[in-house]
mmCIF file of C-alpha atoms in Angstrom:
data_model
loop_
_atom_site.group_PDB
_atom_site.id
_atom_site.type_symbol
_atom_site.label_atom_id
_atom_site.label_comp_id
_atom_site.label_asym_id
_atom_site.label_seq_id
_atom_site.Cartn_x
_atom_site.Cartn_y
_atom_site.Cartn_z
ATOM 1 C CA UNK K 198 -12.925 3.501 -2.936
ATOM 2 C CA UNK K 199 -9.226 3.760 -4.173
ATOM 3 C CA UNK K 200 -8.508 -0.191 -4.331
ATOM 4 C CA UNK K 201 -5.084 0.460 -5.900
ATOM 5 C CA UNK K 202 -3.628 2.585 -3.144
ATOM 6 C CA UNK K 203 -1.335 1.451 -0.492
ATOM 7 C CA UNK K 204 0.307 -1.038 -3.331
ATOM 8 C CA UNK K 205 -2.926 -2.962 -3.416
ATOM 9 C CA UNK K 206 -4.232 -2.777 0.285
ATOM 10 C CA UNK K 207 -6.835 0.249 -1.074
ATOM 11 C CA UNK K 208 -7.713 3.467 0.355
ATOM 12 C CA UNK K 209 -10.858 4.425 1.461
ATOM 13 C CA UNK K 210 -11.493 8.420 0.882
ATOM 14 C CA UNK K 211 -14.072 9.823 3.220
ATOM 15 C CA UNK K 212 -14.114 13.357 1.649
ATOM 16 C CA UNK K 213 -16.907 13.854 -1.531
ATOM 17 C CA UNK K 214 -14.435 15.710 -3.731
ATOM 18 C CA UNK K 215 -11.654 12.441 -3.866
ATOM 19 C CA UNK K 216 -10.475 11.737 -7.673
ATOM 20 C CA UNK K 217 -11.167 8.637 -9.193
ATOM 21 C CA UNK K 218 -8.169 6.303 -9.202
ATOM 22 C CA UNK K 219 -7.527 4.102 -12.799
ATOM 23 C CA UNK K 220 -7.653 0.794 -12.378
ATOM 24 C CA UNK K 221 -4.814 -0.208 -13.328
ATOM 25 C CA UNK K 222 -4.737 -4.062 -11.551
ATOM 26 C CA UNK K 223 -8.305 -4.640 -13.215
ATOM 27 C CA UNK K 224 -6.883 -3.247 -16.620
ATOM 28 C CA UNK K 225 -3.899 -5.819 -16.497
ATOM 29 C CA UNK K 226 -6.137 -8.677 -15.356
ATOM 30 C CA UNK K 227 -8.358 -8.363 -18.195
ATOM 31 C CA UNK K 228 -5.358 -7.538 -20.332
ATOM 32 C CA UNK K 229 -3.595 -10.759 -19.953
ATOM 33 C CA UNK K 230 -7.193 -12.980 -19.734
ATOM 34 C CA UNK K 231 -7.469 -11.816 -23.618
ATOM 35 C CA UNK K 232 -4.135 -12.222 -24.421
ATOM 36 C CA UNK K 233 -5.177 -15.868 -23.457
ATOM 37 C CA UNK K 234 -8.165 -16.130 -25.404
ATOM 38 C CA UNK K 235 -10.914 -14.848 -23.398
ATOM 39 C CA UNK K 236 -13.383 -12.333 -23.808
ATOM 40 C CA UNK K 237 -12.929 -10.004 -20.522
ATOM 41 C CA UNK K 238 -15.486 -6.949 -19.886
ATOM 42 C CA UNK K 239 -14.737 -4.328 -16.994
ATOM 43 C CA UNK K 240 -17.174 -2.972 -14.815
ATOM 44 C CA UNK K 241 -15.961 -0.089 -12.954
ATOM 45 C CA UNK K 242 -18.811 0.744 -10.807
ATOM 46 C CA UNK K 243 -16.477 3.425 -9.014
ATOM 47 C CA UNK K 244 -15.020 5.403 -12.308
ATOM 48 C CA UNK K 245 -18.691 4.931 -13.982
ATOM 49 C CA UNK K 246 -20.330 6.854 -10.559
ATOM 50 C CA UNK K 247 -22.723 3.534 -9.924
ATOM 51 C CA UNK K 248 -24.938 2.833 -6.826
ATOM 52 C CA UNK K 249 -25.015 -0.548 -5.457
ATOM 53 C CA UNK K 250 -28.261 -0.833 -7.586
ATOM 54 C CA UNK K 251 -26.931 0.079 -10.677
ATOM 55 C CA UNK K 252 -23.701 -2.145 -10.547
ATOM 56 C CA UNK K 253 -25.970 -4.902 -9.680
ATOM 57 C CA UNK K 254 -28.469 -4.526 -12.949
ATOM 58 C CA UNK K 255 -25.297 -3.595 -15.224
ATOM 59 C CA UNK K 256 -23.597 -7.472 -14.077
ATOM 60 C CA UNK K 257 -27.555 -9.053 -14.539
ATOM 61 C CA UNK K 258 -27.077 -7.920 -18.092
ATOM 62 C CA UNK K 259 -23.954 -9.692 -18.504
ATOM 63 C CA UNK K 260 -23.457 -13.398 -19.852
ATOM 64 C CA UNK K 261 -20.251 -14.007 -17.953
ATOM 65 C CA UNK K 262 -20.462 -17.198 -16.054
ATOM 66 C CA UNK K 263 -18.054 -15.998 -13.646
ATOM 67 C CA UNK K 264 -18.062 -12.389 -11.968
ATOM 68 C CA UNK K 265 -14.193 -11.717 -10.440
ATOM 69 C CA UNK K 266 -14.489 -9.081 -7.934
ATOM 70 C CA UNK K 267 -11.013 -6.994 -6.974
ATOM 71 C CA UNK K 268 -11.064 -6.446 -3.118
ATOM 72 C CA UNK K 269 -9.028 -4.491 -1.143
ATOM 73 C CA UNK K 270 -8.242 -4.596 2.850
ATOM 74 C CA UNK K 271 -9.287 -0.922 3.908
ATOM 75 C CA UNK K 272 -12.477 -1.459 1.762
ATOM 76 C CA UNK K 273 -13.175 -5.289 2.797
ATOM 77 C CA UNK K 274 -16.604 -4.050 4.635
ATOM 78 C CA UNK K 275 -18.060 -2.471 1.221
ATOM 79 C CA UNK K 276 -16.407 -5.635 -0.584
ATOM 80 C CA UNK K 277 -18.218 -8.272 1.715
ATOM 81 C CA UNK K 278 -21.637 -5.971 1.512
ATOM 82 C CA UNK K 279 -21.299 -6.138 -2.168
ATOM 83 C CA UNK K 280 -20.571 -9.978 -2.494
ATOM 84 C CA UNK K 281 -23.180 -10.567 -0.614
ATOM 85 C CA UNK K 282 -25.525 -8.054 -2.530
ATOM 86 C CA UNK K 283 -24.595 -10.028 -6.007
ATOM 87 C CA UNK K 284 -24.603 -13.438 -4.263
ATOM 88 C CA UNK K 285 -28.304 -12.652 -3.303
ATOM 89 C CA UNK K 286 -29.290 -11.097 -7.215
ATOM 90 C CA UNK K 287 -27.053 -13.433 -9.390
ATOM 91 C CA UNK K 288 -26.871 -17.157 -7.587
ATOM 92 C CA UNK K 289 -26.297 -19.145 -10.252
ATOM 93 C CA UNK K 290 -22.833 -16.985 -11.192
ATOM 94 C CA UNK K 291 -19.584 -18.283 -10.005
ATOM 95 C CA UNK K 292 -18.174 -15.462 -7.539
ATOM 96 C CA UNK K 293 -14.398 -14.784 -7.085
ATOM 97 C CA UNK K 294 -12.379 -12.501 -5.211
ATOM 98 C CA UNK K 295 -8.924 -11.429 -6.480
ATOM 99 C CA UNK K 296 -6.518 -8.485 -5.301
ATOM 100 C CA UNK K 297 -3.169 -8.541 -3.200
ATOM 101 C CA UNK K 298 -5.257 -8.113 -0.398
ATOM 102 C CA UNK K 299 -6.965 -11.518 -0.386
ATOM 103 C CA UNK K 300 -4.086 -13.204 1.723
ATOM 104 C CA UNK K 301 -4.496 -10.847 4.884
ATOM 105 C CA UNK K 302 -8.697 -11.237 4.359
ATOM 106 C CA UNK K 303 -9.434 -14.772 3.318
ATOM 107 C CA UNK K 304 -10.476 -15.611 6.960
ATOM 108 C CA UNK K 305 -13.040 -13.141 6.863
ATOM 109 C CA UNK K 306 -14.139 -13.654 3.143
ATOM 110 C CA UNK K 307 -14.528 -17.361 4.008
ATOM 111 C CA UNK K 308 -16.559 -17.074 7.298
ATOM 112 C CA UNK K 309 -18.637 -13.486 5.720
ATOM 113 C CA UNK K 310 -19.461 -14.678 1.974
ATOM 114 C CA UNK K 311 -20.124 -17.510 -0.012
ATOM 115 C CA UNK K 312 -17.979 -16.833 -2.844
ATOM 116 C CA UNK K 313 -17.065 -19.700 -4.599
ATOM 117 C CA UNK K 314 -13.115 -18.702 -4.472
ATOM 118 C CA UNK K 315 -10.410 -16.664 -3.503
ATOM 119 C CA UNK K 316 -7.262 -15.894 -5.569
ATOM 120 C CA UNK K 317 -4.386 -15.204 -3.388
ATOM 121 C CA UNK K 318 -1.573 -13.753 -4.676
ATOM 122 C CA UNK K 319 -0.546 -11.328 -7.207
ATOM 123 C CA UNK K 320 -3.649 -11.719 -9.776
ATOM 124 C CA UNK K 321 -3.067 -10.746 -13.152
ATOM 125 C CA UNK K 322 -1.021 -13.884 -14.573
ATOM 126 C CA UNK K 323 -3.183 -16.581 -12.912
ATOM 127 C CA UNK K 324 -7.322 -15.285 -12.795
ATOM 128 C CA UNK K 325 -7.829 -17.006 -15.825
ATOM 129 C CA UNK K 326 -6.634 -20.003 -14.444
ATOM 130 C CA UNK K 327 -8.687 -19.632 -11.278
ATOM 131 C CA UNK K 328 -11.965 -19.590 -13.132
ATOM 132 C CA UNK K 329 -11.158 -22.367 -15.280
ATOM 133 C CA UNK K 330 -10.539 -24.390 -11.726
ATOM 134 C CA UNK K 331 -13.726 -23.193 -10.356
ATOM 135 C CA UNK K 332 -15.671 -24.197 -13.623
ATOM 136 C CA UNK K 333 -14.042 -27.871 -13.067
ATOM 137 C CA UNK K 334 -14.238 -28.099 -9.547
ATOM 138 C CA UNK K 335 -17.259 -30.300 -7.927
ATOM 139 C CA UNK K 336 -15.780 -29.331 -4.482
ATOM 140 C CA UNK K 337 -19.139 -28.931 -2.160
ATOM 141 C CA UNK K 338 -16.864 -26.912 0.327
ATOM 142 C CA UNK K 339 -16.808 -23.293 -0.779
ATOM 143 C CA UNK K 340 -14.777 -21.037 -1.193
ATOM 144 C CA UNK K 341 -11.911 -22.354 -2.993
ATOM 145 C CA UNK K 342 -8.505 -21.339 -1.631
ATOM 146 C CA UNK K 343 -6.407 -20.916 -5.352
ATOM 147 C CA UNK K 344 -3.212 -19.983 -5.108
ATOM 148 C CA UNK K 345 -0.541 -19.707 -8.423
ATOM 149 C CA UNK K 346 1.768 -22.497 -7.113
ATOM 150 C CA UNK K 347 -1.092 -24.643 -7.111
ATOM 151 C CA UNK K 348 -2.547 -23.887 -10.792
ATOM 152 C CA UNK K 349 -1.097 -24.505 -14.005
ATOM 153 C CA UNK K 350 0.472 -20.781 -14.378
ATOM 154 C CA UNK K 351 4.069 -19.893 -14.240
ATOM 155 C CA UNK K 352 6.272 -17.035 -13.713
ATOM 156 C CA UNK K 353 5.335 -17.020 -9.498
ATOM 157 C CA UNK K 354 7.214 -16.978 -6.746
ATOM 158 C CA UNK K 355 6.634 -18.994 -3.803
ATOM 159 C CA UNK K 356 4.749 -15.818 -2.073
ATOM 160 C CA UNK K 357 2.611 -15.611 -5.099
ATOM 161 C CA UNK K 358 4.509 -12.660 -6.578
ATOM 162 C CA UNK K 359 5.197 -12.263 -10.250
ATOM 163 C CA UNK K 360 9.144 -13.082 -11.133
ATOM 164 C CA UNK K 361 9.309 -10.548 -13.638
ATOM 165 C CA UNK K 362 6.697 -7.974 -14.531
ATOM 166 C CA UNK K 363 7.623 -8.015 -17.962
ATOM 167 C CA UNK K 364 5.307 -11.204 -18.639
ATOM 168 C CA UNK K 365 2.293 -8.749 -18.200
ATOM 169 C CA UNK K 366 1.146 -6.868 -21.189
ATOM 170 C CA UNK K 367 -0.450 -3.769 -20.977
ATOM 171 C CA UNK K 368 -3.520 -2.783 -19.102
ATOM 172 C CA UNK K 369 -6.616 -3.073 -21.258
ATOM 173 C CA UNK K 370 -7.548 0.416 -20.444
ATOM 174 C CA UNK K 371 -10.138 0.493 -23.476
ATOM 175 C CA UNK K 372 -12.199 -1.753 -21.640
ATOM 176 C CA UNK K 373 -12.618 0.936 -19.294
ATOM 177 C CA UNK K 374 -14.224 4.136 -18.872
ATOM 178 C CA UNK K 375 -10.903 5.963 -19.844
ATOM 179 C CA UNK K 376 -12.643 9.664 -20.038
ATOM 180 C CA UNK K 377 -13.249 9.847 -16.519
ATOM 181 C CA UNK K 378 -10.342 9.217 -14.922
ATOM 182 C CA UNK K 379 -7.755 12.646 -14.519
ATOM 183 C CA UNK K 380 -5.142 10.163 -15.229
ATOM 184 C CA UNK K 381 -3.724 6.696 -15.917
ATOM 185 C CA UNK K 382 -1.174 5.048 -14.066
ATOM 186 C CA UNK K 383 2.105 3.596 -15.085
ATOM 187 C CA UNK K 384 3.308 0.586 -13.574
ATOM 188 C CA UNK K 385 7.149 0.735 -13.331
ATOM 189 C CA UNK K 386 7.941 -1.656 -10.173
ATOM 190 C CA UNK K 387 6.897 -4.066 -7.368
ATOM 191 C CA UNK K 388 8.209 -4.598 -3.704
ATOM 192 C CA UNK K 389 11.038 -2.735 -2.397
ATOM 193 C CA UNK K 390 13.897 -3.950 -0.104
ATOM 194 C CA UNK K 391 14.394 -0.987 2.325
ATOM 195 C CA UNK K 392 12.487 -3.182 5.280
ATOM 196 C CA UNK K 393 10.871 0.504 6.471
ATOM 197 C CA UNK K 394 8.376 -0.787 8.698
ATOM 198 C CA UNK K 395 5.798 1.613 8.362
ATOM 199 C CA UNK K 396 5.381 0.653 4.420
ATOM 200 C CA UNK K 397 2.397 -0.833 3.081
ATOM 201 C CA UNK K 398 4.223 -1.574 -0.149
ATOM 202 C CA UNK K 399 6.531 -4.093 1.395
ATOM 203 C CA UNK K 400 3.648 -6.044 2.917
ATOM 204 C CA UNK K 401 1.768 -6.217 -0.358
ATOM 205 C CA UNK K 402 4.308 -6.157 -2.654
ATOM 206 C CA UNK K 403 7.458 -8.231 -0.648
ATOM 207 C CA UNK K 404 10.725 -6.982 0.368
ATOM 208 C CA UNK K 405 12.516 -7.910 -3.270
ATOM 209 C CA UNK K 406 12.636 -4.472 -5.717
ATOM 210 C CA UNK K 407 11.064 -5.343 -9.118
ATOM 211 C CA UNK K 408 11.919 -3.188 -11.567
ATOM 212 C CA UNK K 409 10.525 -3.489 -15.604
ATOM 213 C CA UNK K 410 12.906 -2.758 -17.658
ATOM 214 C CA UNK K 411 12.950 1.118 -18.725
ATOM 215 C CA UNK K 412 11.693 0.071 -22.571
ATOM 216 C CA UNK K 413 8.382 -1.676 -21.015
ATOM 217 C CA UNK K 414 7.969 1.530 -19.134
ATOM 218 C CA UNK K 415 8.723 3.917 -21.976
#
């Protein structure tokens, strides 16, 4: 499962000998939840080569109150399976679903699981936020549709895209398992505005080109 590729909307490889894709949207989440003041951990049950089994014990170990889960469309199935799977081991944790992709699969999130919410939007800036909302929230009705316009975050569009990537800091890649990826990934721009209509990019990332500047990328 590639949940990066596709400029967020995943890839699913069916061959055995695929690489193992950073996570680079994971990396910035947690990133910019401890430049906040929490204390993020990564699980990476795809770069650390874990069954459904093992990724299940490794998060029953944990202490974290709520378990965010990155989804992505052409891997919703395995997504819902798994949500499901940790619903059924860890009920008392709050669930949430983050990723790009959550605006095209809410419908099916809300009416397959029984997370307690779904971030739409671009996540990094506004996850901490989420979970603080789901912590406070009494609401009966789950899951909780959280979006950045209606959380106290700024630096959002009104699509729920970051303004200007610059706000992010860098991915927390040593909270991952760094020595088994082949590489890590450099984040240069969002979105593009050539309108080709074949593009997953532009439906993930919108039709406006958002460039860092070159000395965030350097």
């Amino acid at each position: 499962a590639n949940r990066e590729g596709a400029g967020g909307l995943g890839y699913l490889e069916h061959v055995a000998a695929g690489f193992t894709y950073p996570p680079q949207t994971i990396a910035a989440t947690a990133a910019a939840l401890r430049a906040a003041g929490w204390a993020p951990r990564i699980l990476d049950a795809v770069g650390e080569g874990l069954d459904l089994a093992q990724a299940l014990r490794a998060l029953r170990d944990s202490t974290a109150a709520t378990l965010a889960v990155l989804i992505s469309h052409d891997t919703l199935a395995g997504d819902i399976a798994f949500l499901n799977a940790l619903r059924q081991e860890l009920p008392e944790r709050q669930l949430l679903a983050f990723g790009i992709s959550t605006v095209h699969a809410q419908e099916r999130l809300g009416q397959e699981t029984t997370l307690d919410g779904i971030l739409l939007g671009e996540p990094e800036l506004a996850v901490g936020a989420a979970a603080a909302a789901l912590h406070d929230s009494s609401a009966a009705d789950r899951p909780l549709l959280l979006s950045p316009d209606g959380l106290p975050v700024g630096g959002y569009d009104e699509r729920g895209l970051i303004a200007d990537l610059d706000a992010l800091p860098f991915p927390a890649w040593d909270l991952t398992p760094v020595e088994r990826y082949p590489f890590l990934t450099i984040m240069a721009s969002r979105g593009c505005d050539a309108t080709c209509r074949y593009c997953p990019y532009m439906v993930a990332q919108g039709s406006r080109f958002r460039p860092r500047a070159p000395e965030r990328v350097v």
